[in-house]
Amino acid sequence: MAVTVYISCDSGALALGAERIAQVVSREAQQRGIDIRLIRNGSRGLFWLEPLVEVLTELGRVAYGSVQVHDVSGLFDSGFLSGSPHPLFLGLTEELPFFKKQQRLTFARIGLTDPVSLEDYLAHDGYRGLNNALTISGADIVRQVTDSGLRGRGGAAFPTGIKWNTVLNAEADQKYIICNADEGDSGTFSDRMVMEGDPFVLIEGMTIAGIAVGATQGYIYLRVEYPHAHKALNTAIAKAYAAGYLGQNIQGSGKTFELEVRLGAGAYVCGEETSLMESLEGKRGLVRFKPPLPAISGLFGKPTIVNNVISLASVPIILDKGGEFYRDFGMGRSRGTLPIQLAGNIKCPGLVELAFGLTLRELLYDFGGGSASGRPIKAVQVGGPLGAYLPESQFDTPLDYEAFAAIWAVVGHGGIVVFDDTVDMAEMARYSMEFCAIESCGKCTPCRIGSTRGMEVLDDIINGRELNKNIPLLRDLCDTLLNGSLCALGGMTPYPVLSALNHFPLDFGLTDQAEAA
Amino acid sequence: MSMNKEQDFGTPARTASTLVNLEIDGFQVTAPAGTSVMRAAASIGIDIPKLCATDSVEPFGSCRLCVVQIEGARGMPASCITPVAEGMKVVTQNKKLADVRRGIMELYISDHPLDCLTCSANGDCELQDMAGAVGLREVRYNPQGENHLNAVKDESNPYFSFDPSKCIVCSRCVRACEETQGTFALTIDGRGFDSKVSPGQNEAFMDSECVSCGACVQACPTATLMEKSVIEHGQPEHAVVTTCAYCGVGCSFRAEMKGDQVIRMVPHKDGKANHGHSCVKGRFAFGYATHKDRITQPMIRKSIKDPWQEVSWEEAISYAASELKRIQANYGIGAIGGITSSRCTNEETYLVQKLVRAGFGNNNVDTCARVCHSPTGYGLKQTFGESSGTQNFDSVMKADVIMVIGANPTDGHPVFGSLMKKRLRQGAKLVVIDPRGIDLVKTPHVKADYHLKLRPGTNVALINAIAHVVVTENLVDQDFVQERCEKAAFEKWTTFIADPRHAPEVTEAVTGVPAADVRAAARLYATGANGAIYYGLGVTEHSQGSTTVIGIANLAMATGNLGREGVGVNPLRGQNNVQGSCDMGSFPHEFPGYRHVSDTETRTLFENDWNVILESEPGLRIPNMFDAASDGTFKGLYVEGEDIAQSDPDIQHVHHALREMECVIVQDLFLNETAKFAHVFLPGSSFLEKNGTFTNAERRISPVRKVMKPLGGYEDWEITQLLSNAMGYPMNYSHPSEIMAEIARLTPSFASVSYEKIDRLGSVQWPCNDETPDGTPTMHEQSFMRPGGKGLFMLTEYVATQERTTRMFPLILTTGRILSQYNVGAQTRRTENVAWHSEDRLEIHPHDAEDRGIVNDDWVGIKSRSGETVLRALISERVQPGVVYTTFHFPESGANVITTDNSDWATNCPEYKVTAVQVAKVSQSSEWQQKYEAFSQQQLELLEQGSHHA
């Protein structure tokens, strides 16, 4: 019988050479006359071990990593197909501490299955949530989601059930479900991993959302920089249609849900839900003011749910196991699990799905293994380019929306970017302003002009010019951005800028924090 | 923006019936639900700082100056986009808000030239005002920072300048172009700091789709978009509200003045016809009033071969009167007459007809409405009982299905066209019936549901086919018809129209319109809730013009689309005072108020008031005057404000008639084409130089106010009065208000109209009398104006025009107009509007052009049985094969050399819209054009000699 070998098709693995490894492994097996069954799975999220080669043995899946081309022939020689020892041998994948300590709910299947195999999906508890949903009322579906305590994983952490309920109660001839897959935050990749590694779970989540609120059309607004996700989604959507999981009369229920992937055009601001809808409507990606809320008047003026990939991908397990099951994970008002993405200067970068509540320090050291450079970690930025920089003194903060808010930081989409002590935080602050300037849609004045002025003021500060004038000016500008901006892009740029200034005054040419104030 | 600022509430009014109570800065306010906090605050005199908000466009929420704090709400919401809520408590001023506002202003000014003192907007700049309001005292940002201070000006538009270095990217111009005008010529290009206003795709204004309506200039809060006249002359110092003298929309304007010089014309926000919008003509093309071609001295001459001689007013008037008296003595009372114009005020027109009836002692008075909307007067009078449109313009905002027949609102009635487009963008359905692809058929965010592209001259067949569908498919509004219309006539009509000869499948062969489209359009109109018909000269200027008008009236009655908002039959009047000139009794058979001269009671009323015996037989219509002149029985003519020698059909016949007359008196601004055949020239006054009223297409009587002294010395009504007195019939008015008082006294539908009321209300729609003292926006609400109050269905048999294509003349020529030029062009040709349209062109379909070897810009001869002229070709698929099209704005084009003497059976309105022609490539102008050019040149020399002599 052929031995089953898993080599990831995830972009992260591909970037590290997984495609080449897959080719070489196939060729080597052929040359040696060995019959193998090569499955291109999603990634387990242990990126420092990619390309990771897993072999299905009697004991379970054992891993070898990270495998380079020149290792392949040696792996065959040492009998890796039967799980034999080799310098790259890691043991059972699921016994690796990084993996074993996780609580994988949303990512339950990712890395385990062939992403575009509907059979594989069904064999691993797929579509159980939808099947349940089809037997209860829309209001009951929404109640399950509300009970689960799920909050928007895109970053805003708005209770998903409340948003759904608004759309459920809105009267309209047409409603829409939009999946915001414009994952543009630096250091984040969990959306991508879901779409590449388990596209059906997103499709199922959207279908449940559609059935819950009476929306018959869904769109996945996908960033153009994710070609592999695009392909995986389209393949999975086609299979879901073919098997009656999308389209009219889903699984004989009489319910309709159509789904389509639309590509963005490379603007970060189109990850903001209102400009996303403008873009979907074929217009410039300009932020709309709220109210009206998208849930009342969204895409083409119709009631619309806009949810992030992770939020929607968490719905199937909630409907499968019940809102209470999901709610039992987490702390305080942050319920369930969060797929955290460790990136930057970190020894073990990867995806860690865990219930809310563990501390940054646990993540950075117990999971991440400290900095990649071996130097002390000076700062981490949590929640993307608009998230605050946290100094070592705040590493004991638990991952919890409210705990982060209390220290003027954000959990956001769960991306953590690590910097060692060689980083210049004034340069990072300048970068934040530059990012805002490059990505500003140009609608509101604070963001349109303020971000460029912010870069200039920081240039003056970095060059030591008139700090007594420029530091207060920077603070005033941040106030203007914070209070005056139309959306979070301008409104949150002060988070990284001011946190850098407040926590690292020396990098700004100041002698202490008092001077920075 | 304008001087003497009209209050800007920041966001448009909302009309919800639910009222919301809230508290702003401790004051109680009540506002309709949906109103912004900003507007609610403004309503009690609290001005929240703002830059991107203005009440002519929907809120945008971009400048962020208008942030407020609301009890219980997070952060600082922008008041322009925050709707009022019950019990809301709003704070508009505190330290935190002040800091944010100052911070924003500091950012604005960090990228703005600091040249306020020498800036054209100095004294009229919202950015400057806001810098003051928020107390900005310094800009701390590094002056070396990135900026747009060197952005290059776009001076391509003749009337306004675009200086992007002063732009604050508030998008008011972009939104005005979209929401107010509906052209979508402007956008924001780039993003972030690079965002900039861009006409089209980074084109110059003149190269873009901009139609120069001025909405963007009006919306701009800075000097970025600024009238060149203000840049040249500085800010105006006073303003006078008056009414535009161009088309029948009758826009209200503020003439913004420096002394007696008009600096700019600014659309008046309170104008009920235009609500602060304008077009390129009214907004900018007023320079003709002070053009060097204006003739300001009276002139006389014995013969048209003689040089003109400048004389005193006394001499000119006394010469004119003596000539008219001599002619009457020699040829009879009926040998003279008068023609008034739809460009004159109501009071002027009234006086001309009074002069003719009382002073000349005959009824030989007519008006140019003869050649445009006389079938409307006839058809609507017969069916509905009143010669007027049934709605106000705002009614279109409640229409669900709009049917546009033979009208081109975006060119001919642009401000109303914009309103209609707004409604269409909101989702109203559109049926266009027109041989040609007018803009409305497909324009940004508007597309006709059905374009019935009929053959010119087959209107009646098509309208009948639509009515046939309504009747045979049981789409008649039986309740309406039973209650509101004459039963016997309706039944007779039903039988007539149900006949299979009117079925769309049969008429298709005649009209060329597929039967399925006719049926679908008919169903849409009959069943789509509020159906409103708008029509123009494409309906009236036909041999069966009156029949089509009647057919339209039948259709509206049958479907119950009358008597409420959102429906109706709406003639779009070409000139500013077509409605008024007709109302004022300028037709030979009717006294003011459409009462026949043979009606003894009415005649007695006027005889008693005017103290004169009046003729009971109708007088000559315009074409009859020409025929009589050619026959030698009509010898003297007083023409006020009308250029019959260019605008009337079969122009060679007209010219011949004029040459046969012994005394042609022209009262006009310019030596127009008619004046070249004249013996007395009386300098007229432009709309800026006199008082009076115009009545627009919605029966709205609006004030015309004098903002400068008449260049020739007299207002036009005064000249008519002088002539009347010289003729021996005394007139003694000291102000046009006295003329209006007389009109009101003698005309039931005007009984309660007075200058005092017009001043008070801004304008008023007749009927305005004891029953409706504030006027009548919607006609026929309870009953029709006919005796007995019932609507009358009339039979409308289709009779093909005699003007048919033949082997010799295989194409049909139809005519129309263009946005930038007005009518015969006497005004607009003397403005910068020629930048858009400097010559009339012949539109021809590529197939017809190919057959004739014609390419774009070729000179082509257009020949009909009446004559021949030469124009340059414009290959266009707007016209269908077999149809060619031209405009008639330039006298040398000679469009009316080709048009024939065919006319409407009921009213003699010329058949301008159908002329069989042949088109061929030529190398020189036509014989007529050459002869006419020589004549014209000679006349100009005679004028030149005359002024030298003086």
PDB file of C-alpha atoms in Angstrom, chain B residues 570-773:
ATOM      1  CA  ASN B 570     -45.648  69.166 -19.305  1.00  0.00           C
ATOM      2  CA  PRO B 571     -44.653  71.184 -22.352  1.00  0.00           C
ATOM      3  CA  LEU B 572     -41.060  72.330 -21.986  1.00  0.00           C
ATOM      4  CA  ARG B 573     -41.084  75.875 -23.260  1.00  0.00           C
ATOM      5  CA  GLY B 574     -38.164  76.902 -25.382  1.00  0.00           C
ATOM      6  CA  GLN B 575     -37.818  80.551 -24.489  1.00  0.00           C
ATOM      7  CA  ASN B 576     -38.030  82.355 -21.205  1.00  0.00           C
ATOM      8  CA  ASN B 577     -41.517  83.718 -21.657  1.00  0.00           C
ATOM      9  CA  VAL B 578     -43.319  81.471 -24.127  1.00  0.00           C
ATOM     10  CA  GLN B 579     -45.983  80.742 -21.556  1.00  0.00           C
ATOM     11  CA  GLY B 580     -46.263  84.395 -20.618  1.00  0.00           C
ATOM     12  CA  SER B 581     -46.401  85.762 -24.146  1.00  0.00           C
ATOM     13  CA  CYS B 582     -49.267  83.378 -24.892  1.00  0.00           C
ATOM     14  CA  ASP B 583     -51.015  84.237 -21.613  1.00  0.00           C
ATOM     15  CA  MET B 584     -50.757  87.935 -22.436  1.00  0.00           C
ATOM     16  CA  GLY B 585     -53.017  87.791 -25.467  1.00  0.00           C
ATOM     17  CA  SER B 586     -50.406  88.071 -28.151  1.00  0.00           C
ATOM     18  CA  PHE B 587     -52.212  85.729 -30.531  1.00  0.00           C
ATOM     19  CA  PRO B 588     -54.429  87.437 -33.090  1.00  0.00           C
ATOM     20  CA  HIS B 589     -57.549  85.610 -31.956  1.00  0.00           C
ATOM     21  CA  GLU B 590     -57.230  85.853 -28.190  1.00  0.00           C
ATOM     22  CA  PHE B 591     -57.263  88.472 -25.481  1.00  0.00           C
ATOM     23  CA  PRO B 592     -55.109  87.897 -22.399  1.00  0.00           C
ATOM     24  CA  GLY B 593     -56.201  84.734 -20.608  1.00  0.00           C
ATOM     25  CA  TYR B 594     -56.983  82.868 -23.865  1.00  0.00           C
ATOM     26  CA  ARG B 595     -60.371  84.491 -24.464  1.00  0.00           C
ATOM     27  CA  HIS B 596     -61.501  84.747 -28.049  1.00  0.00           C
ATOM     28  CA  VAL B 597     -61.800  88.198 -29.582  1.00  0.00           C
ATOM     29  CA  SER B 598     -65.229  87.332 -30.886  1.00  0.00           C
ATOM     30  CA  ASP B 599     -66.531  86.817 -27.354  1.00  0.00           C
ATOM     31  CA  THR B 600     -68.634  89.895 -26.761  1.00  0.00           C
ATOM     32  CA  GLU B 601     -68.519  89.798 -23.009  1.00  0.00           C
ATOM     33  CA  THR B 602     -64.713  89.714 -22.914  1.00  0.00           C
ATOM     34  CA  ARG B 603     -64.421  92.306 -25.655  1.00  0.00           C
ATOM     35  CA  THR B 604     -66.754  94.610 -23.822  1.00  0.00           C
ATOM     36  CA  LEU B 605     -64.679  94.233 -20.697  1.00  0.00           C
ATOM     37  CA  PHE B 606     -61.567  95.353 -22.564  1.00  0.00           C
ATOM     38  CA  GLU B 607     -63.398  98.055 -24.519  1.00  0.00           C
ATOM     39  CA  ASN B 608     -64.608  99.582 -21.281  1.00  0.00           C
ATOM     40  CA  ASP B 609     -61.244  99.396 -19.623  1.00  0.00           C
ATOM     41  CA  TRP B 610     -59.292 100.582 -22.645  1.00  0.00           C
ATOM     42  CA  ASN B 611     -61.887 103.106 -23.660  1.00  0.00           C
ATOM     43  CA  VAL B 612     -61.858 102.069 -27.309  1.00  0.00           C
ATOM     44  CA  ILE B 613     -63.924 100.012 -29.737  1.00  0.00           C
ATOM     45  CA  LEU B 614     -62.222  96.696 -30.525  1.00  0.00           C
ATOM     46  CA  GLU B 615     -62.264  94.529 -33.640  1.00  0.00           C
ATOM     47  CA  SER B 616     -64.164  91.277 -33.200  1.00  0.00           C
ATOM     48  CA  GLU B 617     -62.512  89.347 -36.041  1.00  0.00           C
ATOM     49  CA  PRO B 618     -59.138  87.621 -35.428  1.00  0.00           C
ATOM     50  CA  GLY B 619     -56.211  89.296 -37.110  1.00  0.00           C
ATOM     51  CA  LEU B 620     -53.341  87.933 -39.170  1.00  0.00           C
ATOM     52  CA  ARG B 621     -51.014  85.234 -37.951  1.00  0.00           C
ATOM     53  CA  ILE B 622     -47.309  85.631 -38.715  1.00  0.00           C
ATOM     54  CA  PRO B 623     -47.346  83.515 -41.894  1.00  0.00           C
ATOM     55  CA  ASN B 624     -50.491  85.327 -43.017  1.00  0.00           C
ATOM     56  CA  MET B 625     -48.690  88.635 -42.543  1.00  0.00           C
ATOM     57  CA  PHE B 626     -45.888  87.436 -44.817  1.00  0.00           C
ATOM     58  CA  ASP B 627     -48.346  86.201 -47.408  1.00  0.00           C
ATOM     59  CA  ALA B 628     -50.277  89.470 -47.243  1.00  0.00           C
ATOM     60  CA  ALA B 629     -47.048  91.422 -47.564  1.00  0.00           C
ATOM     61  CA  SER B 630     -46.107  89.456 -50.631  1.00  0.00           C
ATOM     62  CA  ASP B 631     -49.587  90.185 -51.979  1.00  0.00           C
ATOM     63  CA  GLY B 632     -49.102  93.893 -51.306  1.00  0.00           C
ATOM     64  CA  THR B 633     -51.842  94.253 -48.683  1.00  0.00           C
ATOM     65  CA  PHE B 634     -49.667  94.332 -45.574  1.00  0.00           C
ATOM     66  CA  LYS B 635     -47.108  97.117 -45.457  1.00  0.00           C
ATOM     67  CA  GLY B 636     -46.127  98.040 -41.923  1.00  0.00           C
ATOM     68  CA  LEU B 637     -44.809  95.937 -39.040  1.00  0.00           C
ATOM     69  CA  TYR B 638     -43.667  96.638 -35.489  1.00  0.00           C
ATOM     70  CA  VAL B 639     -41.409  93.781 -34.296  1.00  0.00           C
ATOM     71  CA  GLU B 640     -40.264  93.719 -30.718  1.00  0.00           C
ATOM     72  CA  GLY B 641     -37.526  91.315 -29.682  1.00  0.00           C
ATOM     73  CA  GLU B 642     -38.050  88.772 -32.403  1.00  0.00           C
ATOM     74  CA  ASP B 643     -35.831  87.871 -35.355  1.00  0.00           C
ATOM     75  CA  ILE B 644     -38.320  86.598 -37.886  1.00  0.00           C
ATOM     76  CA  ALA B 645     -35.777  86.888 -40.707  1.00  0.00           C
ATOM     77  CA  GLN B 646     -33.727  84.094 -39.150  1.00  0.00           C
ATOM     78  CA  SER B 647     -36.093  82.002 -37.117  1.00  0.00           C
ATOM     79  CA  ASP B 648     -39.085  81.580 -39.379  1.00  0.00           C
ATOM     80  CA  PRO B 649     -39.359  78.785 -41.909  1.00  0.00           C
ATOM     81  CA  ASP B 650     -38.878  79.100 -45.634  1.00  0.00           C
ATOM     82  CA  ILE B 651     -36.746  82.140 -45.012  1.00  0.00           C
ATOM     83  CA  GLN B 652     -36.536  83.278 -48.640  1.00  0.00           C
ATOM     84  CA  HIS B 653     -40.273  83.797 -48.578  1.00  0.00           C
ATOM     85  CA  VAL B 654     -39.934  85.772 -45.333  1.00  0.00           C
ATOM     86  CA  HIS B 655     -37.164  87.940 -46.766  1.00  0.00           C
ATOM     87  CA  HIS B 656     -39.257  88.631 -49.821  1.00  0.00           C
ATOM     88  CA  ALA B 657     -42.190  89.666 -47.654  1.00  0.00           C
ATOM     89  CA  LEU B 658     -40.018  91.992 -45.603  1.00  0.00           C
ATOM     90  CA  ARG B 659     -38.623  93.664 -48.701  1.00  0.00           C
ATOM     91  CA  GLU B 660     -42.184  94.342 -49.851  1.00  0.00           C
ATOM     92  CA  MET B 661     -43.063  96.307 -46.711  1.00  0.00           C
ATOM     93  CA  GLU B 662     -42.834 100.055 -46.482  1.00  0.00           C
ATOM     94  CA  CYS B 663     -42.216 100.426 -42.776  1.00  0.00           C
ATOM     95  CA  VAL B 664     -40.579  97.736 -40.707  1.00  0.00           C
ATOM     96  CA  ILE B 665     -39.914  98.879 -37.146  1.00  0.00           C
ATOM     97  CA  VAL B 666     -37.478  96.703 -35.224  1.00  0.00           C
ATOM     98  CA  GLN B 667     -37.021  97.091 -31.497  1.00  0.00           C
ATOM     99  CA  ASP B 668     -34.045  94.973 -30.440  1.00  0.00           C
ATOM    100  CA  LEU B 669     -30.642  94.928 -28.790  1.00  0.00           C
ATOM    101  CA  PHE B 670     -28.749  94.302 -31.996  1.00  0.00           C
ATOM    102  CA  LEU B 671     -28.976  94.891 -35.694  1.00  0.00           C
ATOM    103  CA  ASN B 672     -30.428  91.415 -36.092  1.00  0.00           C
ATOM    104  CA  GLU B 673     -31.329  89.788 -39.392  1.00  0.00           C
ATOM    105  CA  THR B 674     -34.804  91.347 -39.423  1.00  0.00           C
ATOM    106  CA  ALA B 675     -33.310  94.783 -38.797  1.00  0.00           C
ATOM    107  CA  LYS B 676     -31.418  94.466 -42.028  1.00  0.00           C
ATOM    108  CA  PHE B 677     -34.825  94.806 -43.699  1.00  0.00           C
ATOM    109  CA  ALA B 678     -36.019  97.554 -41.357  1.00  0.00           C
ATOM    110  CA  HIS B 679     -36.721 101.273 -41.712  1.00  0.00           C
ATOM    111  CA  VAL B 680     -36.852 102.215 -38.057  1.00  0.00           C
ATOM    112  CA  PHE B 681     -34.587 100.812 -35.393  1.00  0.00           C
ATOM    113  CA  LEU B 682     -35.565 101.371 -31.744  1.00  0.00           C
ATOM    114  CA  PRO B 683     -32.865 100.275 -29.267  1.00  0.00           C
ATOM    115  CA  GLY B 684     -34.301  97.723 -26.882  1.00  0.00           C
ATOM    116  CA  SER B 685     -33.208  96.949 -23.364  1.00  0.00           C
ATOM    117  CA  SER B 686     -31.812  93.681 -22.064  1.00  0.00           C
ATOM    118  CA  PHE B 687     -33.345  91.840 -19.111  1.00  0.00           C
ATOM    119  CA  LEU B 688     -30.788  93.517 -16.871  1.00  0.00           C
ATOM    120  CA  GLU B 689     -32.076  96.962 -17.811  1.00  0.00           C
ATOM    121  CA  LYS B 690     -35.747  96.760 -17.000  1.00  0.00           C
ATOM    122  CA  ASN B 691     -38.448  95.706 -14.618  1.00  0.00           C
ATOM    123  CA  GLY B 692     -41.125  93.201 -15.414  1.00  0.00           C
ATOM    124  CA  THR B 693     -42.035  89.540 -15.084  1.00  0.00           C
ATOM    125  CA  PHE B 694     -41.426  86.312 -17.000  1.00  0.00           C
ATOM    126  CA  THR B 695     -43.676  83.252 -16.819  1.00  0.00           C
ATOM    127  CA  ASN B 696     -41.863  79.975 -17.148  1.00  0.00           C
ATOM    128  CA  ALA B 697     -42.979  76.549 -18.349  1.00  0.00           C
ATOM    129  CA  GLU B 698     -44.568  75.764 -14.993  1.00  0.00           C
ATOM    130  CA  ARG B 699     -46.738  78.933 -15.102  1.00  0.00           C
ATOM    131  CA  ARG B 700     -44.460  80.567 -12.584  1.00  0.00           C
ATOM    132  CA  ILE B 701     -44.499  84.354 -12.735  1.00  0.00           C
ATOM    133  CA  SER B 702     -41.079  85.533 -11.617  1.00  0.00           C
ATOM    134  CA  PRO B 703     -39.677  89.021 -11.247  1.00  0.00           C
ATOM    135  CA  VAL B 704     -37.284  90.615 -13.708  1.00  0.00           C
ATOM    136  CA  ARG B 705     -35.482  93.431 -11.971  1.00  0.00           C
ATOM    137  CA  LYS B 706     -33.539  96.327 -13.325  1.00  0.00           C
ATOM    138  CA  VAL B 707     -29.909  96.222 -12.222  1.00  0.00           C
ATOM    139  CA  MET B 708     -28.585  98.850 -14.618  1.00  0.00           C
ATOM    140  CA  LYS B 709     -29.941 101.766 -16.639  1.00  0.00           C
ATOM    141  CA  PRO B 710     -31.191 100.955 -20.164  1.00  0.00           C
ATOM    142  CA  LEU B 711     -28.286 101.554 -22.534  1.00  0.00           C
ATOM    143  CA  GLY B 712     -30.643 103.057 -25.101  1.00  0.00           C
ATOM    144  CA  GLY B 713     -32.399 105.221 -22.555  1.00  0.00           C
ATOM    145  CA  TYR B 714     -35.770 103.448 -22.251  1.00  0.00           C
ATOM    146  CA  GLU B 715     -37.136 100.169 -20.993  1.00  0.00           C
ATOM    147  CA  ASP B 716     -38.984  98.378 -23.783  1.00  0.00           C
ATOM    148  CA  TRP B 717     -42.455  98.935 -22.353  1.00  0.00           C
ATOM    149  CA  GLU B 718     -41.718 102.668 -22.325  1.00  0.00           C
ATOM    150  CA  ILE B 719     -40.883 102.581 -26.040  1.00  0.00           C
ATOM    151  CA  THR B 720     -44.166 100.840 -26.851  1.00  0.00           C
ATOM    152  CA  GLN B 721     -45.931 103.452 -24.747  1.00  0.00           C
ATOM    153  CA  LEU B 722     -44.187 106.266 -26.678  1.00  0.00           C
ATOM    154  CA  LEU B 723     -45.230 104.720 -29.970  1.00  0.00           C
ATOM    155  CA  SER B 724     -48.804 104.263 -28.792  1.00  0.00           C
ATOM    156  CA  ASN B 725     -49.046 107.845 -27.681  1.00  0.00           C
ATOM    157  CA  ALA B 726     -47.590 108.972 -31.011  1.00  0.00           C
ATOM    158  CA  MET B 727     -50.185 106.832 -32.779  1.00  0.00           C
ATOM    159  CA  GLY B 728     -52.832 108.702 -30.850  1.00  0.00           C
ATOM    160  CA  TYR B 729     -53.803 106.041 -28.357  1.00  0.00           C
ATOM    161  CA  PRO B 730     -52.800 107.347 -24.915  1.00  0.00           C
ATOM    162  CA  MET B 731     -50.900 105.182 -22.463  1.00  0.00           C
ATOM    163  CA  ASN B 732     -49.652 106.533 -19.197  1.00  0.00           C
ATOM    164  CA  TYR B 733     -47.949 103.892 -17.091  1.00  0.00           C
ATOM    165  CA  SER B 734     -45.174 104.944 -14.777  1.00  0.00           C
ATOM    166  CA  HIS B 735     -44.038 101.452 -13.819  1.00  0.00           C
ATOM    167  CA  PRO B 736     -44.649  97.865 -15.072  1.00  0.00           C
ATOM    168  CA  SER B 737     -46.398  97.094 -11.786  1.00  0.00           C
ATOM    169  CA  GLU B 738     -49.248  99.269 -13.062  1.00  0.00           C
ATOM    170  CA  ILE B 739     -49.403  97.176 -16.230  1.00  0.00           C
ATOM    171  CA  MET B 740     -49.566  94.007 -14.116  1.00  0.00           C
ATOM    172  CA  ALA B 741     -52.350  95.576 -12.070  1.00  0.00           C
ATOM    173  CA  GLU B 742     -54.289  96.111 -15.316  1.00  0.00           C
ATOM    174  CA  ILE B 743     -53.604  92.521 -16.421  1.00  0.00           C
ATOM    175  CA  ALA B 744     -54.848  91.234 -13.056  1.00  0.00           C
ATOM    176  CA  ARG B 745     -57.936  93.435 -13.306  1.00  0.00           C
ATOM    177  CA  LEU B 746     -58.840  92.067 -16.740  1.00  0.00           C
ATOM    178  CA  THR B 747     -57.685  88.418 -16.493  1.00  0.00           C
ATOM    179  CA  PRO B 748     -59.405  85.992 -14.091  1.00  0.00           C
ATOM    180  CA  SER B 749     -56.448  83.593 -13.854  1.00  0.00           C
ATOM    181  CA  PHE B 750     -54.206  86.530 -12.838  1.00  0.00           C
ATOM    182  CA  ALA B 751     -56.732  88.245 -10.595  1.00  0.00           C
ATOM    183  CA  SER B 752     -54.627  88.058  -7.434  1.00  0.00           C
ATOM    184  CA  VAL B 753     -51.239  88.615  -9.058  1.00  0.00           C
ATOM    185  CA  SER B 754     -49.407  91.744  -8.019  1.00  0.00           C
ATOM    186  CA  TYR B 755     -45.833  92.945  -7.739  1.00  0.00           C
ATOM    187  CA  GLU B 756     -46.303  93.127  -4.005  1.00  0.00           C
ATOM    188  CA  LYS B 757     -47.223  89.436  -3.943  1.00  0.00           C
ATOM    189  CA  ILE B 758     -44.367  88.433  -6.236  1.00  0.00           C
ATOM    190  CA  ASP B 759     -41.931  90.358  -4.057  1.00  0.00           C
ATOM    191  CA  ARG B 760     -43.311  88.654  -0.993  1.00  0.00           C
ATOM    192  CA  LEU B 761     -43.475  85.073  -2.306  1.00  0.00           C
ATOM    193  CA  GLY B 762     -40.544  85.277  -4.699  1.00  0.00           C
ATOM    194  CA  SER B 763     -42.738  84.031  -7.546  1.00  0.00           C
ATOM    195  CA  VAL B 764     -46.262  82.758  -8.039  1.00  0.00           C
ATOM    196  CA  GLN B 765     -47.858  80.180 -10.337  1.00  0.00           C
ATOM    197  CA  TRP B 766     -51.084  81.135 -12.081  1.00  0.00           C
ATOM    198  CA  PRO B 767     -54.018  80.538 -11.777  1.00  0.00           C
ATOM    199  CA  CYS B 768     -53.725  82.972  -8.913  1.00  0.00           C
ATOM    200  CA  ASN B 769     -57.013  84.468  -7.825  1.00  0.00           C
ATOM    201  CA  ASP B 770     -59.362  84.568  -4.859  1.00  0.00           C
ATOM    202  CA  GLU B 771     -59.617  80.780  -4.791  1.00  0.00           C
ATOM    203  CA  THR B 772     -55.879  80.197  -5.011  1.00  0.00           C
ATOM    204  CA  PRO B 773     -54.284  83.355  -3.664  1.00  0.00           C
TER     205      PRO B 773
END
